Amino acid sequence: MNRAELELIFKTFAGCHIGVIGDFCVDAYWTLDTSEREISVETGKPTHAVTRQRYTPGGAGNITANIAALNVGSVHAISITGDDMFGYQLFNLFDQLGIDRSGMVQDDEWQTAVYCKRYRDSEELERIDIGRFNRVHPQAEQKLLSAIDKAITELDVLICNSQIAGGVYSEAVLNHLLELAKKQDHCKIVLDFRNLPPHFENFYVKLNANEAANYYGDRYEIDAPIPEDNIKCYAEHIYATSQKPVMVTRGKLGMVVYDGENHVTIPGFQFLKPIDSVGAGDTTAAAWGACLASNT
């Protein structure tokens, strides 16, 4: 594929409509200054001074940000958020990116998920997480189901992303998505879960090599290379349930895609300098979603 062909594909994205449902988070980056530690008058303990703060969409929000960067026609966020300061920060980030947030349900009992990443110089310290123990309550669940039904009539692709155990994926939400995948064919539904649910028939499945191995019952060290033949076997095993194309990413080794008949191996790029690969899976999900939406 040459540059002209690639640019032609990018142009087709402008007519596409993609939704993302899942665990939308705020990534909070706090830079600490430890040169002078002030002592709290109230507690007598040292305080931590934040000299710089920055916020970006995290979790499923990172996928929507990447889709927006591809200049897709419309991007829709569907989830639950808290009626709290970080929920409003997430809305502000969506508005800056032009993301449709009408499918976001606010719930007083929900804490907007936040990954608070504290830095001392270039060193990332222990992370502080908010919203890890959220559970979907009945009223918010019904609103979320309604938001899904409303959005899917307008979408070419719906990406289902899971970041947090539990999160927005109650049993009712998963069953509803299964029924939608079975009954309609105008919207392709992509599953991007760290751990595949018990049922995922009719879903396009994207996962990494370790996640595919775990589903098959094999265990590898996180950075251990998994043989390509094994990856192909895992993809076939997953396809047997999904009956839709399966994409297995392999980090620097690229990825393998299986469509039920053929395996396509896509090699990785060689980088001569260290890069930050965090979020590469989200970028892959966004790009695959855009290609599925445009039938390219």
mmCIF file of C-alpha atoms in Angstrom:
data_model
loop_
_atom_site.group_PDB
_atom_site.id
_atom_site.type_symbol
_atom_site.label_atom_id
_atom_site.label_comp_id
_atom_site.label_asym_id
_atom_site.label_seq_id
_atom_site.Cartn_x
_atom_site.Cartn_y
_atom_site.Cartn_z
ATOM 1 C CA MET A 1 0.000 0.000 0.000
ATOM 2 C CA ASN A 2 1.398 3.405 -0.974
ATOM 3 C CA ARG A 3 0.789 6.801 0.590
ATOM 4 C CA ALA A 4 -1.942 7.780 -1.861
ATOM 5 C CA GLU A 5 -3.926 4.603 -1.136
ATOM 6 C CA LEU A 6 -3.551 5.149 2.605
ATOM 7 C CA GLU A 7 -4.743 8.747 2.361
ATOM 8 C CA LEU A 8 -7.755 7.580 0.354
ATOM 9 C CA ILE A 9 -8.709 5.213 3.194
ATOM 10 C CA PHE A 10 -8.387 8.035 5.723
ATOM 11 C CA LYS A 11 -10.759 10.165 3.643
ATOM 12 C CA THR A 12 -13.468 7.474 3.855
ATOM 13 C CA PHE A 13 -13.506 7.798 7.665
ATOM 14 C CA ALA A 14 -15.264 11.174 7.385
ATOM 15 C CA GLY A 15 -18.535 9.428 6.518
ATOM 16 C CA CYS A 16 -18.407 6.972 9.427
ATOM 17 C CA HIS A 17 -20.124 6.951 12.809
ATOM 18 C CA ILE A 18 -18.482 5.072 15.681
ATOM 19 C CA GLY A 19 -19.535 4.609 19.284
ATOM 20 C CA VAL A 20 -17.502 3.476 22.277
ATOM 21 C CA ILE A 21 -19.048 1.953 25.386
ATOM 22 C CA GLY A 22 -16.979 1.076 28.411
ATOM 23 C CA ASP A 23 -14.992 2.310 31.363
ATOM 24 C CA PHE A 24 -14.244 5.952 30.635
ATOM 25 C CA CYS A 25 -11.515 7.314 32.876
ATOM 26 C CA VAL A 26 -9.601 10.513 33.460
ATOM 27 C CA ASP A 27 -5.824 10.164 33.373
ATOM 28 C CA ALA A 28 -4.501 12.738 35.858
ATOM 29 C CA TYR A 29 -0.810 13.628 35.651
ATOM 30 C CA TRP A 30 0.545 15.436 38.704
ATOM 31 C CA THR A 31 4.143 16.626 38.809
ATOM 32 C CA LEU A 32 5.452 16.904 42.371
ATOM 33 C CA ASP A 33 8.068 19.288 43.731
ATOM 34 C CA THR A 34 9.928 17.675 46.614
ATOM 35 C CA SER A 35 12.673 20.283 46.971
ATOM 36 C CA GLU A 36 10.988 21.884 49.980
ATOM 37 C CA ARG A 37 8.518 19.831 51.977
ATOM 38 C CA GLU A 38 6.031 21.975 53.837
ATOM 39 C CA ILE A 39 4.760 20.573 57.117
ATOM 40 C CA SER A 40 1.000 20.595 57.616
ATOM 41 C CA VAL A 41 -0.048 22.701 60.596
ATOM 42 C CA GLU A 42 -3.054 20.435 61.160
ATOM 43 C CA THR A 43 -1.319 17.029 61.063
ATOM 44 C CA GLY A 44 2.374 17.773 61.472
ATOM 45 C CA LYS A 45 3.084 15.588 58.429
ATOM 46 C CA PRO A 46 4.943 16.548 55.219
ATOM 47 C CA THR A 47 2.766 17.685 52.309
ATOM 48 C CA HIS A 48 3.119 16.965 48.592
ATOM 49 C CA ALA A 49 3.197 20.053 46.372
ATOM 50 C CA VAL A 50 1.843 19.686 42.808
ATOM 51 C CA THR A 51 3.640 22.062 40.449
ATOM 52 C CA ARG A 52 1.903 20.974 37.253
ATOM 53 C CA GLN A 53 -1.302 19.089 36.459
ATOM 54 C CA ARG A 54 -2.625 17.715 33.191
ATOM 55 C CA TYR A 55 -5.743 15.672 32.365
ATOM 56 C CA THR A 56 -6.492 13.452 29.363
ATOM 57 C CA PRO A 57 -9.201 10.896 28.511
ATOM 58 C CA GLY A 58 -8.171 7.459 29.754
ATOM 59 C CA GLY A 59 -9.483 3.917 29.446
ATOM 60 C CA ALA A 60 -12.273 3.818 26.867
ATOM 61 C CA GLY A 61 -11.829 7.597 26.603
ATOM 62 C CA ASN A 62 -8.441 7.078 24.995
ATOM 63 C CA ILE A 63 -10.091 5.041 22.235
ATOM 64 C CA THR A 64 -12.601 7.827 21.539
ATOM 65 C CA ALA A 65 -9.763 10.373 21.456
ATOM 66 C CA ASN A 66 -7.895 8.253 18.910
ATOM 67 C CA ILE A 67 -11.025 7.822 16.781
ATOM 68 C CA ALA A 68 -11.544 11.581 16.840
ATOM 69 C CA ALA A 69 -7.910 12.054 15.745
ATOM 70 C CA LEU A 70 -8.679 9.933 12.662
ATOM 71 C CA ASN A 71 -11.299 12.538 11.653
ATOM 72 C CA VAL A 72 -14.167 10.069 11.808
ATOM 73 C CA GLY A 73 -17.533 11.677 10.985
ATOM 74 C CA SER A 74 -18.960 11.335 14.487
ATOM 75 C CA VAL A 75 -17.718 9.736 17.704
ATOM 76 C CA HIS A 76 -20.141 8.761 20.475
ATOM 77 C CA ALA A 77 -19.260 8.036 24.116
ATOM 78 C CA ILE A 78 -21.656 5.732 25.996
ATOM 79 C CA SER A 79 -21.166 4.959 29.682
ATOM 80 C CA ILE A 80 -21.834 6.010 33.276
ATOM 81 C CA THR A 81 -20.035 8.846 35.017
ATOM 82 C CA GLY A 82 -20.237 10.392 38.450
ATOM 83 C CA ASP A 83 -21.737 13.758 39.315
ATOM 84 C CA ASP A 84 -18.308 14.881 40.494
ATOM 85 C CA MET A 85 -15.454 17.181 39.478
ATOM 86 C CA PHE A 86 -13.711 14.511 37.409
ATOM 87 C CA GLY A 87 -16.946 13.671 35.592
ATOM 88 C CA TYR A 88 -17.218 17.298 34.507
ATOM 89 C CA GLN A 89 -13.547 17.311 33.549
ATOM 90 C CA LEU A 90 -14.220 14.275 31.335
ATOM 91 C CA PHE A 91 -17.132 16.106 29.699
ATOM 92 C CA ASN A 92 -14.884 19.106 29.089
ATOM 93 C CA LEU A 93 -12.286 16.885 27.418
ATOM 94 C CA PHE A 94 -14.979 15.330 25.217
ATOM 95 C CA ASP A 95 -16.241 18.755 24.193
ATOM 96 C CA GLN A 96 -12.727 19.833 23.206
ATOM 97 C CA LEU A 97 -12.429 16.748 20.973
ATOM 98 C CA GLY A 98 -15.902 17.100 19.458
ATOM 99 C CA ILE A 99 -17.138 13.813 20.944
ATOM 100 C CA ASP A 100 -20.890 13.295 21.313
ATOM 101 C CA ARG A 101 -21.480 12.647 25.026
ATOM 102 C CA SER A 102 -25.267 12.443 24.951
ATOM 103 C CA GLY A 103 -24.956 8.732 25.768
ATOM 104 C CA MET A 104 -23.164 9.407 29.071
ATOM 105 C CA VAL A 105 -25.378 8.666 32.082
ATOM 106 C CA GLN A 106 -24.708 10.601 35.296
ATOM 107 C CA ASP A 107 -25.201 8.721 38.567
ATOM 108 C CA ASP A 108 -24.799 10.228 42.050
ATOM 109 C CA GLU A 109 -23.653 6.846 43.392
ATOM 110 C CA TRP A 110 -20.947 6.402 40.755
ATOM 111 C CA GLN A 111 -17.391 7.677 41.082
ATOM 112 C CA THR A 112 -15.838 8.808 37.834
ATOM 113 C CA ALA A 113 -12.854 6.538 37.267
ATOM 114 C CA VAL A 114 -9.517 8.344 37.643
ATOM 115 C CA TYR A 115 -5.934 7.127 37.335
ATOM 116 C CA CYS A 116 -3.910 9.658 39.348
ATOM 117 C CA LYS A 117 -0.307 9.391 38.163
ATOM 118 C CA ARG A 118 2.146 11.242 40.389
ATOM 119 C CA TYR A 119 5.570 12.074 39.007
ATOM 120 C CA ARG A 120 8.776 13.038 40.752
ATOM 121 C CA ASP A 121 10.969 14.309 37.917
ATOM 122 C CA SER A 122 10.583 11.521 35.305
ATOM 123 C CA GLU A 123 9.796 8.790 37.844
ATOM 124 C CA GLU A 124 6.181 7.656 38.130
ATOM 125 C CA LEU A 125 5.267 7.003 41.750
ATOM 126 C CA GLU A 126 2.523 4.777 43.134
ATOM 127 C CA ARG A 127 -0.708 5.447 41.272
ATOM 128 C CA ILE A 128 -3.894 6.514 43.063
ATOM 129 C CA ASP A 129 -7.072 5.005 41.564
ATOM 130 C CA ILE A 130 -10.615 6.293 41.974
ATOM 131 C CA GLY A 131 -13.732 4.365 40.970
ATOM 132 C CA ARG A 132 -12.285 0.871 41.090
ATOM 133 C CA PHE A 133 -15.242 -0.530 43.052
ATOM 134 C CA ASN A 134 -18.125 1.005 41.110
ATOM 135 C CA ARG A 135 -21.187 -1.167 40.582
ATOM 136 C CA VAL A 136 -24.075 -0.470 38.211
ATOM 137 C CA HIS A 137 -27.287 0.407 40.042
ATOM 138 C CA PRO A 138 -30.700 -0.450 38.497
ATOM 139 C CA GLN A 139 -31.753 3.090 37.600
ATOM 140 C CA ALA A 140 -28.445 3.941 35.922
ATOM 141 C CA GLU A 141 -28.472 0.541 34.211
ATOM 142 C CA GLN A 142 -31.836 1.232 32.552
ATOM 143 C CA LYS A 143 -30.639 4.641 31.364
ATOM 144 C CA LEU A 144 -27.483 3.050 29.962
ATOM 145 C CA LEU A 145 -29.485 0.397 28.070
ATOM 146 C CA SER A 146 -31.651 3.139 26.589
ATOM 147 C CA ALA A 147 -28.549 5.108 25.567
ATOM 148 C CA ILE A 148 -27.154 2.024 23.799
ATOM 149 C CA ASP A 149 -30.408 1.440 21.906
ATOM 150 C CA LYS A 150 -30.594 5.076 20.826
ATOM 151 C CA ALA A 151 -26.982 5.253 19.670
ATOM 152 C CA ILE A 152 -26.766 1.958 17.808
ATOM 153 C CA THR A 153 -29.354 3.033 15.228
ATOM 154 C CA GLU A 154 -26.901 5.713 14.080
ATOM 155 C CA LEU A 155 -23.635 3.762 14.301
ATOM 156 C CA ASP A 156 -21.538 1.804 11.822
ATOM 157 C CA VAL A 157 -19.362 0.342 14.592
ATOM 158 C CA LEU A 158 -19.707 0.041 18.360
ATOM 159 C CA ILE A 159 -16.498 -0.698 20.295
ATOM 160 C CA CYS A 160 -17.003 -2.315 23.712
ATOM 161 C CA ASN A 161 -13.993 -1.665 25.914
ATOM 162 C CA SER A 162 -13.458 -3.014 29.429
ATOM 163 C CA GLN A 163 -10.763 -1.635 31.748
ATOM 164 C CA ILE A 164 -12.086 -2.244 35.255
ATOM 165 C CA ALA A 165 -13.390 -5.476 36.748
ATOM 166 C CA GLY A 166 -17.149 -5.042 36.862
ATOM 167 C CA GLY A 167 -17.380 -1.478 35.615
ATOM 168 C CA VAL A 168 -20.360 -0.737 33.397
ATOM 169 C CA TYR A 169 -20.711 -4.321 32.185
ATOM 170 C CA SER A 170 -23.418 -5.726 34.404
ATOM 171 C CA GLU A 171 -24.994 -9.020 33.370
ATOM 172 C CA ALA A 172 -27.961 -7.144 31.890
ATOM 173 C CA VAL A 173 -25.703 -4.872 29.801
ATOM 174 C CA LEU A 174 -23.678 -7.803 28.461
ATOM 175 C CA ASN A 175 -26.818 -9.774 27.599
ATOM 176 C CA HIS A 176 -28.298 -6.733 25.857
ATOM 177 C CA LEU A 177 -25.189 -6.300 23.718
ATOM 178 C CA LEU A 178 -25.299 -10.002 22.831
ATOM 179 C CA GLU A 179 -28.882 -9.655 21.648
ATOM 180 C CA LEU A 180 -28.019 -6.590 19.587
ATOM 181 C CA ALA A 181 -25.089 -8.391 17.967
ATOM 182 C CA LYS A 182 -27.382 -11.279 17.074
ATOM 183 C CA LYS A 183 -30.342 -9.274 15.782
ATOM 184 C CA GLN A 184 -28.814 -6.451 13.740
ATOM 185 C CA ASP A 185 -26.146 -6.359 11.074
ATOM 186 C CA HIS A 186 -25.872 -2.667 10.155
ATOM 187 C CA CYS A 187 -23.552 -1.995 13.121
ATOM 188 C CA LYS A 188 -20.461 -4.099 13.703
ATOM 189 C CA ILE A 189 -19.748 -4.650 17.406
ATOM 190 C CA VAL A 190 -16.105 -4.974 18.479
ATOM 191 C CA LEU A 191 -15.140 -6.526 21.802
ATOM 192 C CA ASP A 192 -11.959 -5.169 23.426
ATOM 193 C CA PHE A 193 -11.885 -6.822 26.866
ATOM 194 C CA ARG A 194 -8.921 -7.759 29.020
ATOM 195 C CA ASN A 195 -10.828 -10.898 29.979
ATOM 196 C CA LEU A 196 -13.364 -12.256 27.506
ATOM 197 C CA PRO A 197 -16.876 -12.703 28.922
ATOM 198 C CA PRO A 198 -18.560 -16.143 28.941
ATOM 199 C CA HIS A 199 -20.406 -15.359 25.690
ATOM 200 C CA PHE A 200 -19.263 -13.206 22.766
ATOM 201 C CA GLU A 201 -21.050 -14.652 19.768
ATOM 202 C CA ASN A 202 -21.235 -12.331 16.729
ATOM 203 C CA PHE A 203 -18.641 -9.908 18.149
ATOM 204 C CA TYR A 204 -15.486 -8.881 16.324
ATOM 205 C CA VAL A 205 -12.768 -9.607 18.903
ATOM 206 C CA LYS A 206 -9.571 -7.649 19.511
ATOM 207 C CA LEU A 207 -7.169 -8.700 22.273
ATOM 208 C CA ASN A 208 -3.465 -9.055 22.924
ATOM 209 C CA ALA A 209 -1.391 -12.224 22.799
ATOM 210 C CA ASN A 210 -1.341 -12.817 26.559
ATOM 211 C CA GLU A 211 -5.095 -12.305 26.816
ATOM 212 C CA ALA A 212 -5.652 -14.767 23.964
ATOM 213 C CA ALA A 213 -3.331 -17.295 25.606
ATOM 214 C CA ASN A 214 -5.093 -16.901 28.958
ATOM 215 C CA TYR A 215 -8.471 -17.540 27.337
ATOM 216 C CA TYR A 216 -7.051 -20.705 25.758
ATOM 217 C CA GLY A 217 -5.665 -21.777 29.131
ATOM 218 C CA ASP A 218 -1.969 -21.145 28.475
ATOM 219 C CA ARG A 219 0.117 -18.911 30.722
ATOM 220 C CA TYR A 220 3.179 -16.894 29.727
ATOM 221 C CA GLU A 221 5.283 -14.247 31.391
ATOM 222 C CA ILE A 222 4.100 -10.759 30.407
ATOM 223 C CA ASP A 223 7.065 -9.985 28.122
ATOM 224 C CA ALA A 224 7.682 -13.526 26.904
ATOM 225 C CA PRO A 225 7.333 -13.930 23.112
ATOM 226 C CA ILE A 226 4.488 -16.273 22.172
ATOM 227 C CA PRO A 227 5.108 -18.365 19.026
ATOM 228 C CA GLU A 228 3.139 -17.246 15.991
ATOM 229 C CA ASP A 229 1.700 -20.734 15.445
ATOM 230 C CA ASN A 230 0.272 -20.603 18.964
ATOM 231 C CA ILE A 231 -1.265 -17.188 18.256
ATOM 232 C CA LYS A 232 -2.950 -18.592 15.157
ATOM 233 C CA CYS A 233 -4.323 -21.464 17.207
ATOM 234 C CA TYR A 234 -5.721 -19.055 19.816
ATOM 235 C CA ALA A 235 -7.349 -16.939 17.088
ATOM 236 C CA GLU A 236 -9.031 -19.994 15.601
ATOM 237 C CA HIS A 237 -10.252 -21.036 19.052
ATOM 238 C CA ILE A 238 -11.782 -17.620 19.689
ATOM 239 C CA TYR A 239 -13.286 -17.461 16.196
ATOM 240 C CA ALA A 240 -15.072 -20.750 16.870
ATOM 241 C CA THR A 241 -17.245 -18.808 19.333
ATOM 242 C CA SER A 242 -17.368 -15.333 17.788
ATOM 243 C CA GLN A 243 -17.770 -16.349 14.134
ATOM 244 C CA LYS A 244 -16.353 -12.917 13.335
ATOM 245 C CA PRO A 245 -12.782 -11.800 12.550
ATOM 246 C CA VAL A 246 -10.315 -11.941 15.439
ATOM 247 C CA MET A 247 -7.324 -9.614 15.872
ATOM 248 C CA VAL A 248 -4.497 -10.601 18.230
ATOM 249 C CA THR A 249 -1.856 -7.932 18.860
ATOM 250 C CA ARG A 250 1.718 -8.988 19.651
ATOM 251 C CA GLY A 251 3.452 -5.798 20.774
ATOM 252 C CA LYS A 252 6.654 -5.149 18.823
ATOM 253 C CA LEU A 253 6.036 -8.349 16.821
ATOM 254 C CA GLY A 254 2.949 -6.890 15.155
ATOM 255 C CA MET A 255 -0.374 -8.729 15.012
ATOM 256 C CA VAL A 256 -2.285 -11.661 13.582
ATOM 257 C CA VAL A 257 -5.793 -11.396 12.099
ATOM 258 C CA TYR A 258 -7.992 -14.427 11.406
ATOM 259 C CA ASP A 259 -11.252 -14.256 9.426
ATOM 260 C CA GLY A 260 -12.314 -17.889 9.653
ATOM 261 C CA GLU A 261 -10.394 -18.908 6.541
ATOM 262 C CA ASN A 262 -7.081 -17.092 6.408
ATOM 263 C CA HIS A 263 -4.490 -15.840 8.860
ATOM 264 C CA VAL A 264 -2.912 -12.497 8.037
ATOM 265 C CA THR A 265 0.345 -11.724 9.829
ATOM 266 C CA ILE A 266 1.193 -8.032 10.062
ATOM 267 C CA PRO A 267 4.773 -7.434 11.228
ATOM 268 C CA GLY A 268 5.682 -4.732 13.716
ATOM 269 C CA PHE A 269 7.826 -1.677 13.049
ATOM 270 C CA GLN A 270 11.402 -1.465 14.251
ATOM 271 C CA PHE A 271 12.099 1.637 16.329
ATOM 272 C CA LEU A 272 15.689 2.685 16.783
ATOM 273 C CA LYS A 273 14.942 4.631 19.963
ATOM 274 C CA PRO A 274 12.850 3.744 23.021
ATOM 275 C CA ILE A 275 9.166 4.697 22.724
ATOM 276 C CA ASP A 276 6.267 4.785 25.151
ATOM 277 C CA SER A 277 3.935 2.006 23.997
ATOM 278 C CA VAL A 278 1.228 2.720 26.601
ATOM 279 C CA GLY A 279 -2.102 3.042 24.805
ATOM 280 C CA ALA A 280 -0.985 1.178 21.667
ATOM 281 C CA GLY A 281 -3.868 -1.267 22.094
ATOM 282 C CA ASP A 282 -6.358 1.610 22.257
ATOM 283 C CA THR A 283 -4.915 3.041 19.043
ATOM 284 C CA THR A 284 -5.270 -0.358 17.370
ATOM 285 C CA ALA A 285 -8.897 -0.663 18.466
ATOM 286 C CA ALA A 286 -9.645 2.835 17.134
ATOM 287 C CA ALA A 287 -7.975 2.199 13.771
ATOM 288 C CA TRP A 288 -9.644 -1.210 13.314
ATOM 289 C CA GLY A 289 -13.002 0.282 14.243
ATOM 290 C CA ALA A 290 -12.584 3.034 11.651
ATOM 291 C CA CYS A 291 -11.607 0.527 8.960
ATOM 292 C CA LEU A 292 -14.577 -1.720 9.779
ATOM 293 C CA ALA A 293 -16.896 1.288 9.698
ATOM 294 C CA SER A 294 -15.650 2.339 6.258
ATOM 295 C CA ASN A 295 -15.434 -1.249 4.929
ATOM 296 C CA THR A 296 -11.765 -0.778 4.013
#
